[in-house]
Amino acid sequence: MDYDPIPTVVPAEPLDVEADTVALRTAMKGFGTDEQAIIDILTARSNAQRQMIKENFLREYGRDLIEDLKSELGGKFEDVIIALMMTPVQYLCKQLHKAMAGMGTNESTLVEILCTKSNEEMAEIVKCYEEMYDRPLAEHMCSETSGHFRRLLTLIVTGVRDPVGTVDPDKAREQAEQLYNAGEAKLGTDEEVFNRILAHGSFAQLRLVFEEYKQLSGETIEQAIKHEMSGELHEAMMAIVECVQSPPAFFANRLFKAMDGLGTDDTTLIRIIVSRSEIDLGNIKEEFERIYNRTLVSAVKSETSGDYKRALCALIGGA
């Protein structure tokens, strides 16, 4: 059930770094700021192109583009624009750090970022995190989480997952049996077995394991996890299962939850829209509409306003 990722933000062709640099400087010079110009340029360039503009800005004006943007913009709009200006991996590391800083930990953010990554992506995050914060991600995370949840995340962060596309049908049957014996078939649950299998298998392998599990037990793996797990561990395992089946559906559901009910979880809204815009936001849009019967743009418009709304809608595209 693999899907072809459809990004909503693609590189600008042709790119005129000089013109963009001048236009951004002009938008921030003198009285008042031309927010629309900033939105038009930065939401219509790929991250790699934004980095080129940032370097050129420093060369031409001796100024840090991110610092200039911060001093001109404010609120949620500033959050979106600064998120666009960081490299994708730096941005996710910053979000992880924020989720663990201060009192209490935002487990939901840890789950969303860590449980959805391949080993290759995880390795990049681990390396970047230590460069940015001078402390290993695994160590920081261990101090903020506990129990089986901590063990599952530690396995993921230490990079035990098999490389993308690694598949072994015979092993899948065996693993499905191990899951069944560790859960449904016994009193109490052996979380270690669930942790090991869900953290080690490539997503393609886990897809097979879940199919085998259903044939073996007559139940879906989701039903099993619901019966056997609770709290953060339940959320983390469900995130892995949903991502194995369909990353776009997983992120569509997260976006819906971020906007559902009173108040909006702006941090999650911005993080998913920005971090998936060059990967599969097109697919997430389709899934959102299929599941919730309304467009993502209309949902975002009703939850946001002003330049913040305009920036997010520009990234989603197809208003």
XYZ file of C-alpha atoms in Angstrom:
319
model
C 0.000 0.000 0.000
C 2.851 2.346 -0.801
C 1.890 5.751 -2.066
C 3.528 8.264 -4.387
C 4.365 11.276 -2.261
C 2.918 14.527 -3.610
C 4.551 17.680 -2.206
C 2.721 21.016 -2.250
C 5.945 23.052 -2.232
C 8.375 22.415 -5.085
C 11.539 24.250 -6.139
C 10.933 27.484 -8.052
C 12.044 27.226 -11.686
C 13.911 29.339 -12.586
C 15.241 30.660 -9.286
C 16.575 34.207 -9.110
C 18.409 34.351 -5.772
C 19.531 37.958 -6.339
C 15.991 39.196 -7.035
C 14.570 37.302 -4.030
C 17.274 38.750 -1.773
C 16.533 42.305 -2.855
C 12.762 41.769 -2.603
C 13.034 40.422 0.968
C 15.293 43.282 2.044
C 12.877 45.783 0.477
C 9.926 44.116 2.226
C 11.571 44.725 5.611
C 13.243 48.101 5.054
C 11.842 51.400 6.232
C 8.454 51.804 7.900
C 6.090 48.859 7.990
C 6.702 45.400 6.631
C 5.371 43.938 3.387
C 4.187 40.618 4.831
C 2.563 39.520 1.574
C 5.869 39.802 -0.298
C 7.537 37.649 2.363
C 4.780 35.025 2.072
C 4.888 35.064 -1.752
C 8.627 34.435 -1.852
C 9.254 32.031 1.027
C 6.254 29.710 0.574
C 7.041 29.287 -3.120
C 10.674 28.173 -2.735
C 12.047 24.828 -1.613
C 13.981 24.680 1.651
C 17.278 24.289 -0.232
C 16.444 27.448 -2.208
C 15.584 29.347 0.988
C 19.017 28.401 2.372
C 20.634 29.820 -0.784
C 18.661 33.062 -0.349
C 19.708 33.220 3.312
C 23.401 32.825 2.367
C 23.112 35.455 -0.336
C 21.344 37.837 2.058
C 24.290 37.577 4.438
C 26.761 38.116 1.580
C 24.938 41.137 0.136
C 23.857 42.931 3.304
C 25.973 41.396 6.064
C 22.722 40.584 7.833
C 21.176 37.356 9.146
C 17.885 36.874 7.298
C 16.354 34.866 10.159
C 17.198 37.611 12.683
C 15.765 40.286 10.380
C 12.550 38.302 9.920
C 12.263 37.788 13.684
C 12.583 41.506 14.341
C 9.935 42.385 11.733
C 7.337 39.684 12.295
C 5.439 38.429 15.314
C 3.144 35.756 16.696
C 2.139 32.625 14.817
C 3.026 34.173 11.471
C 6.612 34.561 12.643
C 6.588 30.919 13.803
C 5.628 29.723 10.299
C 8.224 31.859 8.515
C 11.072 30.925 10.895
C 10.104 27.247 10.572
C 10.409 27.597 6.792
C 13.853 29.172 7.117
C 15.426 26.421 9.247
C 16.610 23.244 7.540
C 13.980 20.481 7.946
C 16.117 18.430 10.330
C 17.064 21.453 12.482
C 13.407 22.385 12.708
C 12.381 18.916 13.934
C 15.235 18.920 16.473
C 14.067 22.292 17.763
C 10.542 20.891 18.105
C 11.822 17.838 19.999
C 13.843 20.045 22.313
C 10.846 22.289 22.939
C 8.683 19.245 23.715
C 11.108 18.229 26.477
C 12.096 21.661 27.842
C 10.765 23.057 31.106
C 8.136 21.407 33.242
C 6.338 18.406 31.821
C 6.946 16.737 28.490
C 4.814 16.889 25.379
C 4.784 13.139 24.671
C 2.472 13.596 21.721
C 5.103 15.630 19.861
C 7.810 13.048 20.618
C 5.538 10.338 19.221
C 4.682 12.286 16.073
C 8.308 13.065 15.225
C 10.069 9.877 16.341
C 7.582 7.116 15.540
C 7.117 8.200 11.921
C 10.751 8.136 10.789
C 12.858 5.615 8.930
C 16.259 4.713 10.364
C 17.993 6.953 7.832
C 15.901 9.963 8.890
C 16.386 9.092 12.561
C 20.179 9.043 12.186
C 20.100 12.592 10.767
C 17.942 13.832 13.645
C 20.210 12.224 16.278
C 23.332 13.784 14.754
C 21.762 17.233 14.368
C 20.264 17.205 17.881
C 23.608 16.672 19.521
C 25.205 19.395 17.370
C 22.460 21.859 18.304
C 22.057 21.112 22.022
C 25.348 19.502 22.969
C 23.603 16.520 24.530
C 22.524 13.206 23.013
C 18.846 12.987 22.080
C 18.544 9.505 23.647
C 19.909 10.751 26.958
C 17.654 13.830 27.041
C 14.631 11.708 26.133
C 15.421 9.105 28.794
C 15.390 11.829 31.443
C 11.929 12.995 30.319
C 10.083 9.681 29.780
C 9.709 6.417 31.663
C 8.709 2.771 31.550
C 7.866 0.854 28.381
C 7.213 4.113 26.531
C 10.783 5.220 27.195
C 12.103 1.830 26.086
C 10.197 1.963 22.810
C 11.415 5.489 21.992
C 14.972 4.579 22.986
C 14.957 1.650 20.560
C 13.721 3.956 17.794
C 16.222 6.713 18.557
C 19.170 4.326 18.755
C 18.348 3.309 15.195
C 17.493 -0.367 15.383
C 14.905 -0.239 12.582
C 15.759 -2.290 9.503
C 16.597 -0.326 6.346
C 13.683 0.845 4.162
C 12.236 -1.976 2.067
C 13.699 -4.878 4.089
C 11.082 -7.662 3.929
C 11.042 -11.286 5.120
C 7.633 -13.031 4.753
C 8.589 -16.080 6.857
C 9.819 -13.865 9.657
C 6.578 -11.858 9.426
C 4.517 -14.960 10.292
C 6.831 -15.692 13.193
C 6.616 -12.109 14.459
C 2.815 -12.115 14.204
C 2.793 -15.242 16.381
C 5.144 -13.613 18.880
C 2.829 -10.582 19.104
C -0.185 -12.846 19.547
C 1.533 -14.839 22.285
C 2.683 -11.662 24.012
C -0.804 -10.148 24.072
C -4.102 -11.793 23.218
C -2.966 -15.296 24.092
C -1.880 -14.596 27.651
C -2.982 -12.892 30.801
C -1.205 -9.570 31.052
C 0.943 -8.242 28.225
C 4.588 -8.668 27.385
C 5.271 -5.110 26.200
C 8.902 -5.909 25.450
C 7.882 -8.141 22.546
C 5.636 -5.439 21.080
C 8.396 -2.850 21.548
C 11.015 -5.021 19.906
C 8.973 -5.894 16.827
C 7.463 -2.440 16.287
C 10.825 -0.673 16.695
C 12.914 -3.085 14.593
C 10.869 -3.885 11.512
C 10.977 -1.743 8.387
C 7.527 -0.285 7.625
C 7.192 -2.701 4.684
C 7.981 -5.629 7.001
C 5.533 -4.431 9.651
C 2.797 -4.188 7.029
C 3.251 -7.932 6.418
C 3.372 -8.673 10.148
C 0.043 -6.871 10.663
C -1.590 -8.798 7.784
C -0.325 -12.073 9.240
C -1.564 -11.032 12.673
C -5.073 -10.505 11.358
C -5.121 -13.924 9.679
C -3.782 -15.559 12.795
C -5.976 -13.927 15.424
C -8.988 -12.649 13.490
C -8.321 -9.246 15.015
C -6.520 -6.223 13.650
C -3.299 -5.140 15.324
C -5.079 -1.883 16.284
C -7.667 -3.857 18.264
C -4.910 -5.786 19.997
C -2.995 -2.629 20.926
C -6.183 -1.036 22.191
C -6.844 -4.003 24.508
C -3.263 -4.447 25.648
C -1.753 -0.961 25.950
C -2.660 2.324 27.548
C -1.416 5.895 27.838
C 1.616 7.102 25.915
C 2.714 3.599 24.956
C -0.672 3.051 23.315
C -0.356 6.355 21.443
C 3.191 5.575 20.278
C 2.304 2.097 19.025
C -0.801 3.364 17.258
C 1.309 6.050 15.565
C 3.676 3.386 14.234
C 0.761 1.233 13.034
C -0.952 4.187 11.326
C 2.287 5.258 9.642
C 2.939 1.734 8.434
C -0.507 1.695 6.846
C -0.657 5.268 5.577
C 1.499 8.215 6.654
C -0.866 10.706 4.938
C -3.846 9.398 6.939
C -1.815 9.567 10.156
C -0.913 13.226 9.555
C -4.431 14.096 8.355
C -5.798 12.765 11.656
C -3.204 14.737 13.624
C -4.144 17.924 11.778
C -7.820 17.322 12.471
C -7.143 16.810 16.180
C -5.025 19.977 16.274
C -8.022 21.985 15.022
C -10.857 20.071 16.675
C -12.782 21.451 19.642
C -12.014 24.656 21.473
C -8.766 26.385 20.666
C -6.194 25.318 18.120
C -2.930 23.481 18.685
C -1.000 25.907 16.488
C 2.394 24.321 17.147
C 1.244 20.980 15.709
C -0.603 22.669 12.856
C 2.502 24.612 11.810
C 4.866 21.665 12.325
C 2.933 19.239 10.131
C 2.160 21.718 7.357
C 5.738 23.016 7.199
C 7.566 19.711 7.677
C 5.411 17.731 5.214
C 5.044 20.466 2.560
C 7.990 19.173 0.522
C 7.192 15.508 1.188
C 3.528 14.513 0.991
C 1.253 17.385 1.980
C -0.621 16.817 -1.297
C -1.512 13.286 -0.145
C -2.348 14.516 3.364
C -4.765 17.039 1.815
C -6.494 14.254 -0.148
C -6.753 12.037 2.930
C -8.072 14.904 5.063
C -10.857 15.544 2.579
C -11.619 11.838 2.212
C -11.823 11.200 5.969
C -13.438 14.434 7.161
C -15.367 15.466 4.084
C -14.004 19.012 4.012
C -10.880 20.504 2.498
C -7.810 21.094 4.638
C -7.673 24.697 3.416
C -11.229 25.406 4.611
C -10.469 23.855 8.022
C -7.278 25.915 8.383
C -9.044 29.102 7.246
C -11.684 28.717 9.929
C -9.041 28.252 12.663
C -6.524 30.940 11.707
C -6.456 34.560 10.570
C -4.379 37.301 8.973
C -0.871 36.692 7.664
C -0.680 33.448 9.646
C -3.656 32.109 7.695
C -2.285 33.378 4.375
C 1.100 31.704 4.957
C -0.386 28.307 5.885
C -2.843 28.394 2.973
C -0.022 29.271 0.568
C 1.900 26.192 1.752
C -1.166 23.939 1.429
C -1.953 25.346 -2.014
C -5.098 24.856 -4.087
C -7.333 27.252 -2.146
